[in-house]
PDB file of N, CA and C in Angstrom:
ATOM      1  N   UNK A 654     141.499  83.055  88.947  1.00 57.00           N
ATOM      2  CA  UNK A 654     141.008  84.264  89.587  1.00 57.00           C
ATOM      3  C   UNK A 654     140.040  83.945  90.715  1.00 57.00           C
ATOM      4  N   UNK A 655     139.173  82.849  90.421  1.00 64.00           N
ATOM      5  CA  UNK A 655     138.355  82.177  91.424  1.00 64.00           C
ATOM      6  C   UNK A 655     137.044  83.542  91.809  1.00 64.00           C
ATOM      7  N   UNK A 656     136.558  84.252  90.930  1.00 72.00           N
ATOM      8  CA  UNK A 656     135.552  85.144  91.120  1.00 72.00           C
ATOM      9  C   UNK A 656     134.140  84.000  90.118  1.00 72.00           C
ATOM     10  N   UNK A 657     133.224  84.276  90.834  1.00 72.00           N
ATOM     11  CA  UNK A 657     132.099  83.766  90.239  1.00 72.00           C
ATOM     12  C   UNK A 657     130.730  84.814  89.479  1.00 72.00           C
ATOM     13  N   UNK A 658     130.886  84.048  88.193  1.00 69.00           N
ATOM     14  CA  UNK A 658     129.765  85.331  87.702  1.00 69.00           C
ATOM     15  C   UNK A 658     128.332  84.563  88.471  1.00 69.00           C
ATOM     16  N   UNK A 659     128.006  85.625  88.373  1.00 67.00           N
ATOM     17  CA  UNK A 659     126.308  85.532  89.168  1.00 67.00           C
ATOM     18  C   UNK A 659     125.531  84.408  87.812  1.00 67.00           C
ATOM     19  N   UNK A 660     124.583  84.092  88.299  1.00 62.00           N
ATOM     20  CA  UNK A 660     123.559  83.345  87.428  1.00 62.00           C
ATOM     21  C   UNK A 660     122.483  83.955  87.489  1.00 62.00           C
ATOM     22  N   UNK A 661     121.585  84.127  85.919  1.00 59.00           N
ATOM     23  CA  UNK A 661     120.216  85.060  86.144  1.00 59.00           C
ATOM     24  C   UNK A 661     119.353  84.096  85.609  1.00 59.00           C
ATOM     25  N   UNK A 662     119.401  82.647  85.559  1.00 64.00           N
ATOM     26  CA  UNK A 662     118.368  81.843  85.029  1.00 64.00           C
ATOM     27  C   UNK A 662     117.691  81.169  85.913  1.00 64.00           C
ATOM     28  N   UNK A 663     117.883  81.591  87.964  1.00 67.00           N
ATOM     29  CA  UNK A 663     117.272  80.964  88.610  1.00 67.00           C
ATOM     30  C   UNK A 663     116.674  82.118  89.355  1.00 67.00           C
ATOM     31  N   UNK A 664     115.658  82.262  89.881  1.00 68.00           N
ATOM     32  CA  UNK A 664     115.218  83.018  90.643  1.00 68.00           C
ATOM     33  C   UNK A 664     114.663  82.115  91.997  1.00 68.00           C
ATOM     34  N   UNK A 665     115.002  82.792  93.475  1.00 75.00           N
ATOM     35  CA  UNK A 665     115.037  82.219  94.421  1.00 75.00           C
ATOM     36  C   UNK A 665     113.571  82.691  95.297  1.00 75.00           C
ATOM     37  N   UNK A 666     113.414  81.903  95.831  1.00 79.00           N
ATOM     38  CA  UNK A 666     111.517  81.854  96.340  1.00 79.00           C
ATOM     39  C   UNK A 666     110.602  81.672  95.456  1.00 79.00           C
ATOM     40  N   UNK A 667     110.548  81.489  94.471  1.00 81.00           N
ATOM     41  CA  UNK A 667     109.303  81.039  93.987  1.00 81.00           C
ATOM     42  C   UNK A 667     108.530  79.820  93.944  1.00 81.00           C
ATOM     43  N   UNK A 668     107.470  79.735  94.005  1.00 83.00           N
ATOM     44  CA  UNK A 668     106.245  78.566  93.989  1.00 83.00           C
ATOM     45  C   UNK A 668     106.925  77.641  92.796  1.00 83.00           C
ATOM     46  N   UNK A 669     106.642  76.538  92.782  1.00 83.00           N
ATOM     47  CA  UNK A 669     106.793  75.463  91.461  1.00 83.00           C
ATOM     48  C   UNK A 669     105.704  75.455  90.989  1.00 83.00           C
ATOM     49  N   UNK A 670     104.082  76.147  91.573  1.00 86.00           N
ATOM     50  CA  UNK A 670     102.988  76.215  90.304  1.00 86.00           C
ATOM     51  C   UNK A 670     102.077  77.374  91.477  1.00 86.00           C
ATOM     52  N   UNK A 671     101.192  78.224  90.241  1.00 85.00           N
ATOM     53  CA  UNK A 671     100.552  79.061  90.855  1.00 85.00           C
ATOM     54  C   UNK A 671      99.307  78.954  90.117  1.00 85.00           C
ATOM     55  N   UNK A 672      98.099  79.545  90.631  1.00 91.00           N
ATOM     56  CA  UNK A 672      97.219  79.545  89.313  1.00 91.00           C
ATOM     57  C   UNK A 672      96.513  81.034  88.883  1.00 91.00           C
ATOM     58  N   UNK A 673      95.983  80.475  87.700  1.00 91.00           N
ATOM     59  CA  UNK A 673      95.791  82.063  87.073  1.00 91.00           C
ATOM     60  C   UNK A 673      94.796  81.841  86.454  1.00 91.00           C
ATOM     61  N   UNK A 674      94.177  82.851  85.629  1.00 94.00           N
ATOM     62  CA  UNK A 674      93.052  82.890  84.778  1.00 94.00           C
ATOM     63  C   UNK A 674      93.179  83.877  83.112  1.00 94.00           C
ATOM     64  N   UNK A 675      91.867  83.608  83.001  1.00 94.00           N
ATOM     65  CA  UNK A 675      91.973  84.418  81.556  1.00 94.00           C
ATOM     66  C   UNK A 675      90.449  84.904  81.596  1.00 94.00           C
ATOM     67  N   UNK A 676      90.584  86.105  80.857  1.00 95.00           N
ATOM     68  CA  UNK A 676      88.939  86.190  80.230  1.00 95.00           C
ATOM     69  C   UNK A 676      88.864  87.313  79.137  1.00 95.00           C
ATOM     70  N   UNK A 677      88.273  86.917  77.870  1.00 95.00           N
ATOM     71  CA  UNK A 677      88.055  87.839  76.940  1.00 95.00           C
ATOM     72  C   UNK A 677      86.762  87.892  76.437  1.00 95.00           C
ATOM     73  N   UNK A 678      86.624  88.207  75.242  1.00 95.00           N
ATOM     74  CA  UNK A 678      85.573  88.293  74.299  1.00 95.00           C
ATOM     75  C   UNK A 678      85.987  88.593  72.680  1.00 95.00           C
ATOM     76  N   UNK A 679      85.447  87.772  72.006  1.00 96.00           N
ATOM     77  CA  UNK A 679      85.791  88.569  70.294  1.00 96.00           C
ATOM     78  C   UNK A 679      84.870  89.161  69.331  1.00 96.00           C
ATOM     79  N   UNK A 680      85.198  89.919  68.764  1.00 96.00           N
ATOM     80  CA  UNK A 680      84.346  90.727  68.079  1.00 96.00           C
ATOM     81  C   UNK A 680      84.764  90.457  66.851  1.00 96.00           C
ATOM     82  N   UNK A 681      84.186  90.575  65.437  1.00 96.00           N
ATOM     83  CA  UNK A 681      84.032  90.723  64.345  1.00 96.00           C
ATOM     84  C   UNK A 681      83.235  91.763  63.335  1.00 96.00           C
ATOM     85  N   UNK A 682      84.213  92.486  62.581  1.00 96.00           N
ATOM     86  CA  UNK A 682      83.099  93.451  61.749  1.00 96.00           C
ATOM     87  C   UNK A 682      83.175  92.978  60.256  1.00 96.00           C
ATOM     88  N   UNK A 683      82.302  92.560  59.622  1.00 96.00           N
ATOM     89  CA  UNK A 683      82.209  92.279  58.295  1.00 96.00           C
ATOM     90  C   UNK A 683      82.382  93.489  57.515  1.00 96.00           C
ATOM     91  N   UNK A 684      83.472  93.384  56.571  1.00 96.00           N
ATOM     92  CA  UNK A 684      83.853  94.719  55.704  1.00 96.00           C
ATOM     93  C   UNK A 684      82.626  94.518  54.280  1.00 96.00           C
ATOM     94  N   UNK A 685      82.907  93.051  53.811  1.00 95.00           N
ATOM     95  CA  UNK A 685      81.978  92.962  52.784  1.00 95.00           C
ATOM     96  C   UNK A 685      81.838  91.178  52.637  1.00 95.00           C
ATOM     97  N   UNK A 686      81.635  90.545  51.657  1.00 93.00           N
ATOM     98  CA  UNK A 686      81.270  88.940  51.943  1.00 93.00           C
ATOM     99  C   UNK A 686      82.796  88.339  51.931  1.00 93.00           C
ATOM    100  N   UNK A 687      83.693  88.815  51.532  1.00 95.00           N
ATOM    101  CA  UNK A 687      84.995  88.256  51.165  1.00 95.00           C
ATOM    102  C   UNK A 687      85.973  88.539  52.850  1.00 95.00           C
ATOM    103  N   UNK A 688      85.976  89.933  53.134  1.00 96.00           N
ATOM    104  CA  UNK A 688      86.673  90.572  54.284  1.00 96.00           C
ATOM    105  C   UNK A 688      86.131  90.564  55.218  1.00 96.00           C
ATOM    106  N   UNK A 689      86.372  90.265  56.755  1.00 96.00           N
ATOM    107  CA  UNK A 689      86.095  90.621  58.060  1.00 96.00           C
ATOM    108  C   UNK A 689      87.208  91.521  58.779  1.00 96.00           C
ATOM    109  N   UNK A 690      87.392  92.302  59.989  1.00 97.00           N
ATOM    110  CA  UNK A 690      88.228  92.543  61.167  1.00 97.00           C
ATOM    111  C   UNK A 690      87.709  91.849  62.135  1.00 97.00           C
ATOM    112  N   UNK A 691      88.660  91.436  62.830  1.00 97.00           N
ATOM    113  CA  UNK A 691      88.094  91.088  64.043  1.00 97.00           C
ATOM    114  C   UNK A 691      89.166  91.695  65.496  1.00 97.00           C
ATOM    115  N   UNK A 692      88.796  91.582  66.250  1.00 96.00           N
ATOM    116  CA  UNK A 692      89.249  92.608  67.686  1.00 96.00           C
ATOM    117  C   UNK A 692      88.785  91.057  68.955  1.00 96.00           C
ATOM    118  N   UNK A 693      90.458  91.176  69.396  1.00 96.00           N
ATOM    119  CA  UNK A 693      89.871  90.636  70.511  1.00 96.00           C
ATOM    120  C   UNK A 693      90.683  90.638  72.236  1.00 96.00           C
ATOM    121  N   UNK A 694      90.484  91.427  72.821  1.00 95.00           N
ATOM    122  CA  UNK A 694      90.707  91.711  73.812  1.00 95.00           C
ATOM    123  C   UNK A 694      91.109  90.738  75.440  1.00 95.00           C
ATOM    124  N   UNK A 695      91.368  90.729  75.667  1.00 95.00           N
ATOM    125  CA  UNK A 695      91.905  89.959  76.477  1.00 95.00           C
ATOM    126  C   UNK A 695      92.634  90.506  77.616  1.00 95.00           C
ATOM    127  N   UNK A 696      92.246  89.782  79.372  1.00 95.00           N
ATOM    128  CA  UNK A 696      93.116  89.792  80.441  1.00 95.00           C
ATOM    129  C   UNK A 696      93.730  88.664  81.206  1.00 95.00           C
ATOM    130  N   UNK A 697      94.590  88.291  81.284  1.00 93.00           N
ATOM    131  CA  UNK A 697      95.045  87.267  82.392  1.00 93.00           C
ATOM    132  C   UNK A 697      95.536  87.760  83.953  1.00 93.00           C
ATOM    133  N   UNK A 698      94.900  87.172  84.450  1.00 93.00           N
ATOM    134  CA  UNK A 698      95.105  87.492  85.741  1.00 93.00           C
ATOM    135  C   UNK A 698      95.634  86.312  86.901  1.00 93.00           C
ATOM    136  N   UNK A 699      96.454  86.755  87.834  1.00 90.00           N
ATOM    137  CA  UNK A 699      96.662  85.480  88.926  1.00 90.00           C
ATOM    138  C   UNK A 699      95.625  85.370  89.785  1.00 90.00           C
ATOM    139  N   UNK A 700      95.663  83.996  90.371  1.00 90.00           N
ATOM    140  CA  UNK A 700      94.517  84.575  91.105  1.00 90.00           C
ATOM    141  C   UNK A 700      95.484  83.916  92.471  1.00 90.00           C
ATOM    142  N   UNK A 701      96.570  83.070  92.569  1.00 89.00           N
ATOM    143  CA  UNK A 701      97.531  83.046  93.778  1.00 89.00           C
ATOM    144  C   UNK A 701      98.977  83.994  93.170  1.00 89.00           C
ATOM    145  N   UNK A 702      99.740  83.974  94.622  1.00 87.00           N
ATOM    146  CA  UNK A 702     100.910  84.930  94.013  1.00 87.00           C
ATOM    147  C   UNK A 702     101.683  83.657  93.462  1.00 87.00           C
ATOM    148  N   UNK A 703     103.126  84.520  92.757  1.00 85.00           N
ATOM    149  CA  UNK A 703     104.098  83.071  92.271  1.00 85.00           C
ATOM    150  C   UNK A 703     105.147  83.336  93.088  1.00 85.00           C
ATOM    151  N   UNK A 704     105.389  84.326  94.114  1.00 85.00           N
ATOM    152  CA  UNK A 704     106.603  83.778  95.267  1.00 85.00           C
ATOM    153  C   UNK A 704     106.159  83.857  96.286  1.00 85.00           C
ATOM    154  N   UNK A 705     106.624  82.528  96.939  1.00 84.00           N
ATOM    155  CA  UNK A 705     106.340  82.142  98.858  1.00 84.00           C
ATOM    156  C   UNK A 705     107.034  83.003  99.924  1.00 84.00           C
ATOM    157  N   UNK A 706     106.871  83.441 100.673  1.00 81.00           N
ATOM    158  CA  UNK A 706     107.783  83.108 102.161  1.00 81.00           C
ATOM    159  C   UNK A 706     108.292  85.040 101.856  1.00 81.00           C
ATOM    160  N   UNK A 707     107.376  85.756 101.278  1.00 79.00           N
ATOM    161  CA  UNK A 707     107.991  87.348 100.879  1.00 79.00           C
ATOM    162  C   UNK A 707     106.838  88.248 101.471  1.00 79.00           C
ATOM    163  N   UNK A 708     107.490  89.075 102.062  1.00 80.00           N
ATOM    164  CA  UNK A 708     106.577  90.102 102.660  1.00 80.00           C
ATOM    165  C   UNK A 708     105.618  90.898 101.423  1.00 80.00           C
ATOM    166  N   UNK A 709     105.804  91.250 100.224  1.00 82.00           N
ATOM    167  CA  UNK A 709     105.302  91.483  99.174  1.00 82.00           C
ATOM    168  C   UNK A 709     105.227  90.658  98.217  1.00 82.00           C
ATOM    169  N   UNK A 710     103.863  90.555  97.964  1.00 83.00           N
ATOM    170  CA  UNK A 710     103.422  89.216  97.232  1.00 83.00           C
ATOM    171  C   UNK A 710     103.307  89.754  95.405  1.00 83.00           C
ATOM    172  N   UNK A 711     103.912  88.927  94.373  1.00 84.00           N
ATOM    173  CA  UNK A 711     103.704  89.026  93.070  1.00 84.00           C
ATOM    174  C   UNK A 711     102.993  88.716  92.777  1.00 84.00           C
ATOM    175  N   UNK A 712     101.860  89.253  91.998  1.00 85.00           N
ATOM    176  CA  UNK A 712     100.763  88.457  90.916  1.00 85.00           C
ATOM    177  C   UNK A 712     100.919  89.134  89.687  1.00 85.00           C
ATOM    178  N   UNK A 713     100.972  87.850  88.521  1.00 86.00           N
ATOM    179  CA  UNK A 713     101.391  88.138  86.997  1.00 86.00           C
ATOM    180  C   UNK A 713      99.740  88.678  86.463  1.00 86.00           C
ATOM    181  N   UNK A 714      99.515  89.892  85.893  1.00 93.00           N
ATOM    182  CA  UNK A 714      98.330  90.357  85.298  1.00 93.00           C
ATOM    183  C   UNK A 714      99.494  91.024  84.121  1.00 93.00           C
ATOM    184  N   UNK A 715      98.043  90.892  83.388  1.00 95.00           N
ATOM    185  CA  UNK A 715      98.570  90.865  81.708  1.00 95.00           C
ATOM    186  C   UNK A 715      97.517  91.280  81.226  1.00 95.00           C
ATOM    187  N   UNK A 716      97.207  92.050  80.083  1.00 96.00           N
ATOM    188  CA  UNK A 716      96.399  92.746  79.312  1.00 96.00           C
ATOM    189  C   UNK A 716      96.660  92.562  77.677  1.00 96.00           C
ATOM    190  N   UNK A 717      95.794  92.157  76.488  1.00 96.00           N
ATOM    191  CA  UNK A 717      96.366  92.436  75.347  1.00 96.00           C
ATOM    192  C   UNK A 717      95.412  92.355  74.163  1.00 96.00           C
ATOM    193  N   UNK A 718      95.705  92.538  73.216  1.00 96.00           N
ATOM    194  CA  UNK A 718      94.755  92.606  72.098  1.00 96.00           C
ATOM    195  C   UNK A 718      95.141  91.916  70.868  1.00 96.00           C
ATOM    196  N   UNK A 719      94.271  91.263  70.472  1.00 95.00           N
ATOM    197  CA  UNK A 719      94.309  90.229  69.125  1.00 95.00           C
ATOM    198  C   UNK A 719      93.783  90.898  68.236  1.00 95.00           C
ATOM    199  N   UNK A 720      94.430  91.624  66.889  1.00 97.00           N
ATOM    200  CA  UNK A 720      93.426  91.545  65.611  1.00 97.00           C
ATOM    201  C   UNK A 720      93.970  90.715  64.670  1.00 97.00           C
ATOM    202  N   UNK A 721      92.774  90.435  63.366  1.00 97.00           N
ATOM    203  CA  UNK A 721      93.367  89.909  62.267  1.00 97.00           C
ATOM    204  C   UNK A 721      92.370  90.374  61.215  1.00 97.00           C
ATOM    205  N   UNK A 722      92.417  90.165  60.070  1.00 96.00           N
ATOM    206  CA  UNK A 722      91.831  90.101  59.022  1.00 96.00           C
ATOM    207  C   UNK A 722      91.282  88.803  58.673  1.00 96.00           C
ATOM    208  N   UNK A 723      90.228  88.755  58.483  1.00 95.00           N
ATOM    209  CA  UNK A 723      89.822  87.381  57.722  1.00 95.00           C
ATOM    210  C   UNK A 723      89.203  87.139  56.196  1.00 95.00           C
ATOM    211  N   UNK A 724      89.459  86.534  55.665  1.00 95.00           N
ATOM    212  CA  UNK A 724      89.173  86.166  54.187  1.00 95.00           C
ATOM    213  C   UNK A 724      88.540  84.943  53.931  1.00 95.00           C
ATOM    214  N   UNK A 725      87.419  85.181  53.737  1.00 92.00           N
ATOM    215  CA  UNK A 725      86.526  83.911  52.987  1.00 92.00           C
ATOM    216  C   UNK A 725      86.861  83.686  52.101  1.00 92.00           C
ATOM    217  N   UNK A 726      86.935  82.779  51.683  1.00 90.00           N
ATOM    218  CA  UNK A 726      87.122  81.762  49.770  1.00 90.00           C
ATOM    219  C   UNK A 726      85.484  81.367  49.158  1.00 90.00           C
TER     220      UNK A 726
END
């Protein structure tokens, strides 16, 4: 048939490295001596874009939140 399927595992213009950042903080609430919650918030941000040579520039920002429970022994 000689038709070609497209490929979606390369994307064309992009940088081979960009850089970025992070910054959070964590919190903890003691339920009692055995139990804690804890909360922890978080942003990553770019601080270059990740594609070259484009009239509109990408930067990866990200937002998210960590909880868990914790248990002393």
């Amino acid at each position: 048939t000689g038709s070609k399927i497209p490929s979606t595992d390369r994307i064309q213009g992009l940088k081979s490295m960009y850089i970025n950042g992070a910054a959070g903080v964590g919190l903890q609430y003691t339920l009692n001596k055995t139990f804690s919650l804890s909360f922890e918030p978080a942003f990553r941000f770019a601080i270059s874009s990740i594609n070259k040579d484009a009239s509109v520039k990408t930067n990866l920002n990200s937002i998210g939140l960590s909880t868990g429970i914790l248990f002393k022994l």
